[in-house]
Short mmCIF file of C-alpha atoms in Angstrom, two decimals:
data_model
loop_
_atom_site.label_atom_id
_atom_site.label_comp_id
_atom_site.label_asym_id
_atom_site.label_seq_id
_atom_site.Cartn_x
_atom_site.Cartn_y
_atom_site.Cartn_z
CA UNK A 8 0.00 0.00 0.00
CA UNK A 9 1.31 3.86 -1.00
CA UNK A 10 0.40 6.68 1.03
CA UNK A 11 0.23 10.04 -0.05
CA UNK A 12 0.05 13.38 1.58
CA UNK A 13 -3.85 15.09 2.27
CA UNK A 14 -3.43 18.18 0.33
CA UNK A 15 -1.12 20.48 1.65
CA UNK A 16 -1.08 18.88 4.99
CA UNK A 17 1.50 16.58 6.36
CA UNK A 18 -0.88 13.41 6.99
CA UNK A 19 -0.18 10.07 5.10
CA UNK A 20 -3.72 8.51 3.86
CA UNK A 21 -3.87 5.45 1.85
CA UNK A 22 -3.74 5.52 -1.44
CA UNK A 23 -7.32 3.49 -0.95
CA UNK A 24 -9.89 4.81 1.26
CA UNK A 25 -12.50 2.42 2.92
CA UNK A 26 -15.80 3.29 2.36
CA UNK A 27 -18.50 2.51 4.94
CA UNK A 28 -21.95 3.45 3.07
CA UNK A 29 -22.84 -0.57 3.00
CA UNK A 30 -22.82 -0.76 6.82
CA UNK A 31 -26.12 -0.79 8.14
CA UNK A 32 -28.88 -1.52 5.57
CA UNK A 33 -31.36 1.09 6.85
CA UNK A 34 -34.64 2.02 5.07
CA UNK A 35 -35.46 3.21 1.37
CA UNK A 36 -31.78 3.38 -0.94
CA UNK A 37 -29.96 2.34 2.30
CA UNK A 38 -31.52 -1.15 1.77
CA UNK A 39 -30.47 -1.69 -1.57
CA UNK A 40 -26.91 0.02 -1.06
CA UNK A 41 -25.73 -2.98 1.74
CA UNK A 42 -26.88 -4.98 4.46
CA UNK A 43 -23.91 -5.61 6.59
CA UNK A 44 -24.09 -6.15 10.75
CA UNK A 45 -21.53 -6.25 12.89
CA UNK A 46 -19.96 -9.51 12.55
CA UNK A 47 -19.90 -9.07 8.54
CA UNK A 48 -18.56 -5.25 9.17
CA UNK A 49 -15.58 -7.05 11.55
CA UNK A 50 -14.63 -9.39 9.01
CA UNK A 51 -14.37 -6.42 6.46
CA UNK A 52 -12.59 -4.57 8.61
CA UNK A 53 -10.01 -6.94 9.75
CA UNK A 54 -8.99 -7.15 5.98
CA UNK A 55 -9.35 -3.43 5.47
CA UNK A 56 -6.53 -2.85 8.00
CA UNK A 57 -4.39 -5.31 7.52
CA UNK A 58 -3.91 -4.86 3.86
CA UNK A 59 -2.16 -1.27 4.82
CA UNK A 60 -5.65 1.02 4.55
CA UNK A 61 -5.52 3.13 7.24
CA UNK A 62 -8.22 5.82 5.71
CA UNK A 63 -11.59 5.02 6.63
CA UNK A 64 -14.94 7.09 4.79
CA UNK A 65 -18.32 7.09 6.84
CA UNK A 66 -21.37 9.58 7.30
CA UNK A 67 -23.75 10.33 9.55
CA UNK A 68 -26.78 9.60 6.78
CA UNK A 69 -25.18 6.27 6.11
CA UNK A 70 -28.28 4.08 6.97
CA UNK A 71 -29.51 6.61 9.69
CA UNK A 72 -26.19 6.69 11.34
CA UNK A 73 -25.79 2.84 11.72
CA UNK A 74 -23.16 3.04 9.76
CA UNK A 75 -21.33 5.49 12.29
CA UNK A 76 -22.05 2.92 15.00
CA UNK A 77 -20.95 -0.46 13.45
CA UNK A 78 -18.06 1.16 12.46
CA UNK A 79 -17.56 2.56 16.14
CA UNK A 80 -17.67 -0.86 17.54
CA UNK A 81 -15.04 -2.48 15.02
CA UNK A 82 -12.27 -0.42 15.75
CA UNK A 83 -13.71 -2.04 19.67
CA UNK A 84 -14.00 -5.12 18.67
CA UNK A 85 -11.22 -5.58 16.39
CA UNK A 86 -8.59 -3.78 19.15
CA UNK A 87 -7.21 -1.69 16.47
CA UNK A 88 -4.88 1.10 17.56
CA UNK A 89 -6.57 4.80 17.28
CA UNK A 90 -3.67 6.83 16.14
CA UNK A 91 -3.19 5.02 13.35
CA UNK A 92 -6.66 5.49 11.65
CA UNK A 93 -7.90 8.28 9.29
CA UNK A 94 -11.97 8.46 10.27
CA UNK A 95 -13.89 10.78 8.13
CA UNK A 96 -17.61 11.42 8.02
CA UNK A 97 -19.68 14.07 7.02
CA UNK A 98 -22.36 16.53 8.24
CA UNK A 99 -25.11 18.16 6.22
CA UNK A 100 -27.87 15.89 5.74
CA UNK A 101 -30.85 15.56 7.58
CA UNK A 102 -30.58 13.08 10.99
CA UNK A 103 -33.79 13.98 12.50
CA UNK A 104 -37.16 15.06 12.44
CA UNK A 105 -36.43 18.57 13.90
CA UNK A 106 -36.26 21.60 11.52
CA UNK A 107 -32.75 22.25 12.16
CA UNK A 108 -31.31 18.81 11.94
CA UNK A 109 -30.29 19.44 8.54
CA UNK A 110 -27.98 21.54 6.64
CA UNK A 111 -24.44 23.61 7.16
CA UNK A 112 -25.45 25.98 10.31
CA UNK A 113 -23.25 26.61 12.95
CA UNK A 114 -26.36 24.97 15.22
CA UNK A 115 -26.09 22.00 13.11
CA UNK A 116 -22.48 21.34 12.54
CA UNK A 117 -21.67 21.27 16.37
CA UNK A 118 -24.71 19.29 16.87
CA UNK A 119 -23.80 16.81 13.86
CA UNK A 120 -20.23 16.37 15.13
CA UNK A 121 -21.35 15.91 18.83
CA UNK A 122 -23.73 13.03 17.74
CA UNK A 123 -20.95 11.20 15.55
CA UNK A 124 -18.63 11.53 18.01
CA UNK A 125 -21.24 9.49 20.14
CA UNK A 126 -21.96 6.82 17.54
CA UNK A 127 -18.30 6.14 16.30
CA UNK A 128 -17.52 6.03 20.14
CA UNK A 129 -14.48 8.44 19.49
CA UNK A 130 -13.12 11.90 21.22
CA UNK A 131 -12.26 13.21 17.55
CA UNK A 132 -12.92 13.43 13.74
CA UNK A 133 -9.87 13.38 11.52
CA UNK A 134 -11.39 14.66 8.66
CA UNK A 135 -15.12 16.38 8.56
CA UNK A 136 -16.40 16.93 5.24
CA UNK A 137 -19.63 19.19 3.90
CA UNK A 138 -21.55 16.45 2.47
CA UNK A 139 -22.90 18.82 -0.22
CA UNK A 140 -24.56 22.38 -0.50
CA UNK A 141 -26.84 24.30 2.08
CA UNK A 142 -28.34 26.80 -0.07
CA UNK A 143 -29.82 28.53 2.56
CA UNK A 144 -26.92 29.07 4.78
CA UNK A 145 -23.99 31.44 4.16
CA UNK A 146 -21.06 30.35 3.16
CA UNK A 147 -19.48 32.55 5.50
CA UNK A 148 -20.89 30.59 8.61
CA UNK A 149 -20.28 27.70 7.30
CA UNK A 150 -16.98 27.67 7.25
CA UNK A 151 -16.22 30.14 10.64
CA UNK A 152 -18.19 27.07 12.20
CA UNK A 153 -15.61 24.79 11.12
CA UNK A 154 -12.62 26.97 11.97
CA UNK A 155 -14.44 26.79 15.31
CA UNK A 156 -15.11 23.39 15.60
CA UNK A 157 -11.20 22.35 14.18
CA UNK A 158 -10.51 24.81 17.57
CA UNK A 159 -12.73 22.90 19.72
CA UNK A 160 -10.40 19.80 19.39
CA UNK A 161 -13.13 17.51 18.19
CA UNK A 162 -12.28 18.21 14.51
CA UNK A 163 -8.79 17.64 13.04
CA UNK A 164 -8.77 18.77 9.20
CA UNK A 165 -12.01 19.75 6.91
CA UNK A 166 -12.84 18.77 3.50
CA UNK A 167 -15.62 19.60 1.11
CA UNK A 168 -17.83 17.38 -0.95
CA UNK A 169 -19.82 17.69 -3.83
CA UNK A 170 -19.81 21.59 -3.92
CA UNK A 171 -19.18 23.17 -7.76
CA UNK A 172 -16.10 24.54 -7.95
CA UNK A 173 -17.27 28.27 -7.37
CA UNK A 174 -18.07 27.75 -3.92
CA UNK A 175 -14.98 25.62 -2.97
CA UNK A 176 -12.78 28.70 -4.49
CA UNK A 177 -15.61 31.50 -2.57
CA UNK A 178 -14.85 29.28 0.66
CA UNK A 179 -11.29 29.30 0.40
CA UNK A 180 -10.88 33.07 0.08
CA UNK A 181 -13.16 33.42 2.81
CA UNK A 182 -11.12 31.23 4.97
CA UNK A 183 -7.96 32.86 3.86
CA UNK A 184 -9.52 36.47 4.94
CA UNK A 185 -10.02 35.68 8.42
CA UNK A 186 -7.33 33.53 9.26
CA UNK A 187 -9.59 30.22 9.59
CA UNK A 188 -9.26 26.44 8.87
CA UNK A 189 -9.35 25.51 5.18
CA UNK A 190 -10.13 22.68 3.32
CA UNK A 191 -7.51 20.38 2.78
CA UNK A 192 -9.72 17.90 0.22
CA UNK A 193 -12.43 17.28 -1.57
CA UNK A 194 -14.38 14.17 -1.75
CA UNK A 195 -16.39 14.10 -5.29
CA UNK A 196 -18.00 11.24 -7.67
CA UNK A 197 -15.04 10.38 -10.70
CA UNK A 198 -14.48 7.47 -12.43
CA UNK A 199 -14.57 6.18 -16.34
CA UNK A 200 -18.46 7.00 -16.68
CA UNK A 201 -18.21 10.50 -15.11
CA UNK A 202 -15.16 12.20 -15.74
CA UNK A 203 -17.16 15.69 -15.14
CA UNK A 204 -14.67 16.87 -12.31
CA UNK A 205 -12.00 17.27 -15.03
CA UNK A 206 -13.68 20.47 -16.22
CA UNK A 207 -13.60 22.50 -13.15
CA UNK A 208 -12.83 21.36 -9.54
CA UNK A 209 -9.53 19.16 -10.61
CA UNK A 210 -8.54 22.44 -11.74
CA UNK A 211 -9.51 23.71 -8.65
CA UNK A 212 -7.53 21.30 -6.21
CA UNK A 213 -4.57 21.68 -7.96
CA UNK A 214 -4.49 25.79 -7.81
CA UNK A 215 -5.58 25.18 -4.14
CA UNK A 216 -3.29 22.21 -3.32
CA UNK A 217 -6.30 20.04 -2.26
CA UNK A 218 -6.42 16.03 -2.08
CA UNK A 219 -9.15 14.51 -4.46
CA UNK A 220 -10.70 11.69 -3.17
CA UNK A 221 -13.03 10.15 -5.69
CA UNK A 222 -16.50 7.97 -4.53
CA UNK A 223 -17.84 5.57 -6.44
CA UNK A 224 -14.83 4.76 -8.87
CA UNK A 225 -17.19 2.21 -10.70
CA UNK A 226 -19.89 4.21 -11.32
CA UNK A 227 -22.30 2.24 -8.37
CA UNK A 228 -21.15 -1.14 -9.67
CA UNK A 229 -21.92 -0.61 -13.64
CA UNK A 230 -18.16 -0.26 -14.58
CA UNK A 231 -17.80 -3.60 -12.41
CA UNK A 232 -17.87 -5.81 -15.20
CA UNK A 233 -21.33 -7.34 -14.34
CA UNK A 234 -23.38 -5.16 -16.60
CA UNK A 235 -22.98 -5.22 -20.82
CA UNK A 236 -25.50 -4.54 -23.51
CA UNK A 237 -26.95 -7.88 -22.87
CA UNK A 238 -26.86 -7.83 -19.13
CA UNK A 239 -29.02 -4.91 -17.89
CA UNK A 240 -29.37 -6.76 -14.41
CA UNK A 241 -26.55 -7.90 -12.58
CA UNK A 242 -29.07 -10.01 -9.79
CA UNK A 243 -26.37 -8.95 -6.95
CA UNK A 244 -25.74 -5.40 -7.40
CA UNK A 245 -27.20 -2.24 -6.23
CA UNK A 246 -27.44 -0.60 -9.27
CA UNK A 247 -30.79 -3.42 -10.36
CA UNK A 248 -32.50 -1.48 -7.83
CA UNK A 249 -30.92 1.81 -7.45
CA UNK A 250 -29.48 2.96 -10.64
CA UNK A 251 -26.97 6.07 -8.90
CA UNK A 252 -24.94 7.96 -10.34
CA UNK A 253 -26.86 8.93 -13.36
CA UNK A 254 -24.41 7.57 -16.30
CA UNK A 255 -24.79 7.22 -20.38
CA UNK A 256 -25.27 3.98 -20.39
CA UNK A 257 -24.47 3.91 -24.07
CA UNK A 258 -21.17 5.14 -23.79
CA UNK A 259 -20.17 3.00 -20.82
CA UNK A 260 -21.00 0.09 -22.48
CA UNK A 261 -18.36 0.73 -24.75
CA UNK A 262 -16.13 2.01 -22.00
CA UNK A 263 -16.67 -1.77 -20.53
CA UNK A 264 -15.93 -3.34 -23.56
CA UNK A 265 -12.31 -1.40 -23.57
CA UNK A 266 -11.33 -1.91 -19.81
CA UNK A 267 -12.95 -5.80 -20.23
CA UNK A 268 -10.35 -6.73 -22.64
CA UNK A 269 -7.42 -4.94 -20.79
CA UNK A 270 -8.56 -6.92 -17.95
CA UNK A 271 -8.34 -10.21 -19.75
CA UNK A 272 -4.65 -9.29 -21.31
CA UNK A 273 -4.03 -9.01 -17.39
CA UNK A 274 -6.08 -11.88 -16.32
CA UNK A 275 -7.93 -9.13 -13.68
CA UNK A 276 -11.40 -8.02 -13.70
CA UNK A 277 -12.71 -4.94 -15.43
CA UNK A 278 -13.26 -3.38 -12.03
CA UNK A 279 -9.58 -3.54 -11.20
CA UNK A 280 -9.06 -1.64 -14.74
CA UNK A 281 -11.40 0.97 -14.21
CA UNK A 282 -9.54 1.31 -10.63
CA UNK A 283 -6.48 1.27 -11.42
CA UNK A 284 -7.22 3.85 -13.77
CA UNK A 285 -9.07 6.79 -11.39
CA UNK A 286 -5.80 5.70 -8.88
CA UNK A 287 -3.66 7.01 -11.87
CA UNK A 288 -4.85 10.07 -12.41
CA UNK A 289 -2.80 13.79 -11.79
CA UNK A 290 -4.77 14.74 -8.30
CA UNK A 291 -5.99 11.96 -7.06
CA UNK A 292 -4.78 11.36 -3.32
CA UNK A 293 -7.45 8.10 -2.40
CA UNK A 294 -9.89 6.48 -4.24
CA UNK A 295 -12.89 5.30 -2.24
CA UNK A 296 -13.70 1.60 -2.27
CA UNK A 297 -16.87 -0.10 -0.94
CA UNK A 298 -17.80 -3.84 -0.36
CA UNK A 299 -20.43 -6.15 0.75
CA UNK A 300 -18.48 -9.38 0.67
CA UNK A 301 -14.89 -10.20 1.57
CA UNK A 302 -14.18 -11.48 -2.28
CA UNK A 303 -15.80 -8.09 -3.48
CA UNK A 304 -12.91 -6.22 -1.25
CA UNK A 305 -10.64 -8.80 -2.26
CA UNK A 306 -10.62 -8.11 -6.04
CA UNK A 307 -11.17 -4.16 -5.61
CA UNK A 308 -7.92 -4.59 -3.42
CA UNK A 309 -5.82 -6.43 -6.11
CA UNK A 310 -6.43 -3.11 -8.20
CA UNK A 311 -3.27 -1.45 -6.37
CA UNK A 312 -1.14 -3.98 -7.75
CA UNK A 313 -1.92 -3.39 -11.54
CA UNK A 314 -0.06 -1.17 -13.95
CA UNK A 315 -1.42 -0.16 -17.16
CA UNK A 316 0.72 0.68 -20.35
CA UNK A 317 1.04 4.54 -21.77
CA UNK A 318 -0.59 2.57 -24.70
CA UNK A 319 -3.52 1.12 -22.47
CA UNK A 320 -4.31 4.45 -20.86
CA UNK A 321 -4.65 5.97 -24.24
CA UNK A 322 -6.87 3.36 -25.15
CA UNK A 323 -9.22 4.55 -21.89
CA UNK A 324 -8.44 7.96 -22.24
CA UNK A 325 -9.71 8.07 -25.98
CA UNK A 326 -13.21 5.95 -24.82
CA UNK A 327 -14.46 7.56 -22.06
CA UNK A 328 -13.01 11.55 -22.87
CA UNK A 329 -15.76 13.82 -22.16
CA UNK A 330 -17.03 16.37 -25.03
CA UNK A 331 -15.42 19.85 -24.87
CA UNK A 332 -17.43 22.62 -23.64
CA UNK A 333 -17.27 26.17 -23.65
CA UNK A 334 -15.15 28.16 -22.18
CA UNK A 335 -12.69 24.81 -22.31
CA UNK A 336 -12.72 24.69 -26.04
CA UNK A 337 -11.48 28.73 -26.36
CA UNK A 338 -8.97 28.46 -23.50
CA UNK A 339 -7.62 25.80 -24.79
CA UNK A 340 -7.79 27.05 -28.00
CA UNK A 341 -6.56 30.81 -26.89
CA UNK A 342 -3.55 28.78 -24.72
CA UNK A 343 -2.01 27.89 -27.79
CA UNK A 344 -0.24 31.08 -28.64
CA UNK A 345 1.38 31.25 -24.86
CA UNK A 346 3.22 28.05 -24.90
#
C-alpha cells in the first residue's frame, strides 16, 4: 500500500480509502446500497486494515447513522490502535425530524459532530467533510463554524464534498480572509463513466493544493464488469435497484468493452481496470472503495497492484473523454499562442 500526503497537509492517507456506506442496511436506498451487521462489518474490517488502509470514509446519513455505530464498535472489537486510523464522516444531511437537523449551520455542525462523536464512540474526527450544499446558509458561517469546531479539538482537518467549484474557491478566500481552517480535500464522484470533475474542480484542487478523493470509482457497480448490452441486471448489485450515479449507459458500455479486454490481457477483472485507472490520475490522493463481501474487497484490493501501459491508458483515455465545452474549447484554443 502507497500513502500520499492530504493536500497540503502533512498526513499520510492510503492511497485506498474504505468506504463505509454498506454498513447498516437502513430504510429506502440504504436497503439496496448494503446490508452488513456487525460480525460481517468485523470481518471487512479486519482485511481493510491489515492490507495497509488506514483511511476510513463514513457519514452520519449512512443508513440513519448505523453506519457510524458499526463502524464505532469495530475499531472495539477488532482492538485496532486509534492513532493510526484516518476516520472521516460528514455533516449536512438531515438526521432527524427537527427543523434544524439538517444543513451547514453553525447549530447544526456542532450538533452533527457531537452526535458522531457518540456513535463512532471516538473523542475526535480526523477529517469532517460538507456532504454537499446548504443553499440557505452562508457560506461565511459555514466555514467560521468549522474553523471553530477544528478549535474545539473535536475536529482535526475539513474537506468539502460535492460543492461546484465556485463555492470551494468563494470558501477558500473566505477562509484565507479571516485567518480560519481551510479545506484540505475534496471528496467528489469520478471514475470512467463520469469524468465531469475534469472540467472544473480538478482544476480547482490543484491551484488550491487540495487532495481529491473520488467515490464511487465504478460508477455504483456498472463499470464492475457485471453489466454489458446484454446484461441490464446484474441479480447482486445495487445498481438493479438503485441505478446512482446517473451515467450514459451507451457510452459505458463501450467504455466496458475497452477496460474488459485490458482486464483479460491481465487476467484481472474490469473493475480492477477501471480502478487502477481513477488511482492514476494527476490529483488523485485516495480512491474510495466499498464492499459487501470479503471477495468483493478482495478483487477491488488487487487493483493497487496493476499497472497499465502509456498505450492502455490511451486506449481509456480516448473511450471515455468527455465532449469539450465552452469556455474549455477557447482556453484551450486561446492557450495555444502562450506556450
Amino acid at each position: 500500500m502507497k500513502y500520499n500526503f492530504l493536500g497540503g497537509t502533512g498526513l499520510l492517507v492510503s492511497e485506498i480509502c474504505f468506504g463505509t456506506m454498506t454498513f447498516g442496511g437502513g430504510q429506502g436506498i440504504w436497503s439496496a446500497i448494503g446490508q452488513l451487521k456487525q460480525d460481517g462489518v468485523n470481518e471487512l474490517m479486519k482485511t481493510v486494515v491489515d492490507s495497509g488502509i488506514n483511511f476510513i470514509d463514513t457519514a452520519n446519513v449512512y443508513s440513519q447513522g448505523e453506519s457510524e455505530i458499526l463502524l464505532g464498535q469495530s475499531i472495539i472489537d477488532l482492538g485496532f490502535n486509534r492513532e493510526e486510523l484516518v476516520i472521516a464522516t460528514k455533516v449536512r444531511g438531515k438526521m432527524g425530524d427537527g427543523i434544524n437537523s439538517i444543513g451547514l449551520s453553525r447549530f447544526h455542525i456542532f450538533n452533527s459532530v457531537d452526535a458522531s462523536l457518540k456513535r463512532l464512540q471516538l473523542n475526535h474526527i480526523d477529517v469532517l467533510y460538507v456532504h454537499g450544499v446548504d443553499k440557505r446558509t452562508p457560506i461565511e458561517e459555514t466555514m467560521r463554524a468549522l474553523n471553530d469546531i477544528v478549535l474545539s479539538g473535536k475536529v482535526r482537518y475539513i474537506a468539502c464534498c460535492n460543492w461546484p467549484a465556485w463555492m470551494v474557491m468563494k470558501a477558500a478566500g473566505i477562509a484565507e480572509k479571516n485567518g480560519w481552517n481551510k479545506f484540505v480535500g475534496l471528496q467528489y464522484y469520478y471514475s470512467l463513466a463520469g469524468r465531469d470533475i475534469e472540467r472544473e474542480v480538478l482544476p480547482v484542487a490543484e491551484d488550491l493544493n487540495l487532495g481529491v478523493m473520488p467515490w464511487s470509482p465504478l460508477a455504483g457497480g456498472f463499470l464492475s464488469g457485471k453489466y454489458t448490452r446484454d446484461t441490464e441486471k446484474a441479480g447482486d448489485s445495487r445498481r438493479d435497484t438503485f441505478d446512482f450515479p446517473p451515467v450514459n449507459k451507451d457510452k459505458a458500455y463501450d467504455i466496458i468493452d475497452v477496460i474488459s479486454e485490458i482486464g483479460k490481457q491481465h487476467n484481472v477483472s474490469a473493475a480492477q481496470v477501471a480502478l487502477a485507472w481513477v488511482r492514476l490520475q494527476k490529483g488523485v490522493t485516495s480512491t474510495i472503495i466499498g464492499a459487501k463481501n470479503i471477495n468483493q474487497l478482495n478483487d477491488n484490493l488487487k487493483s493497487i497492484e496493476l499497472e497499465l501501459s502509456a498505450n492502455e491508458l490511451q486506449k481509456i483515455d480516448e473511450v471515455s473523454a468527455l465532449t469539450k465545452e465552452y469556455p474549455g474549447w477557447m482556453v484551450e484554443r486561446q492557450a495555444a499562442d502562450r506556450g
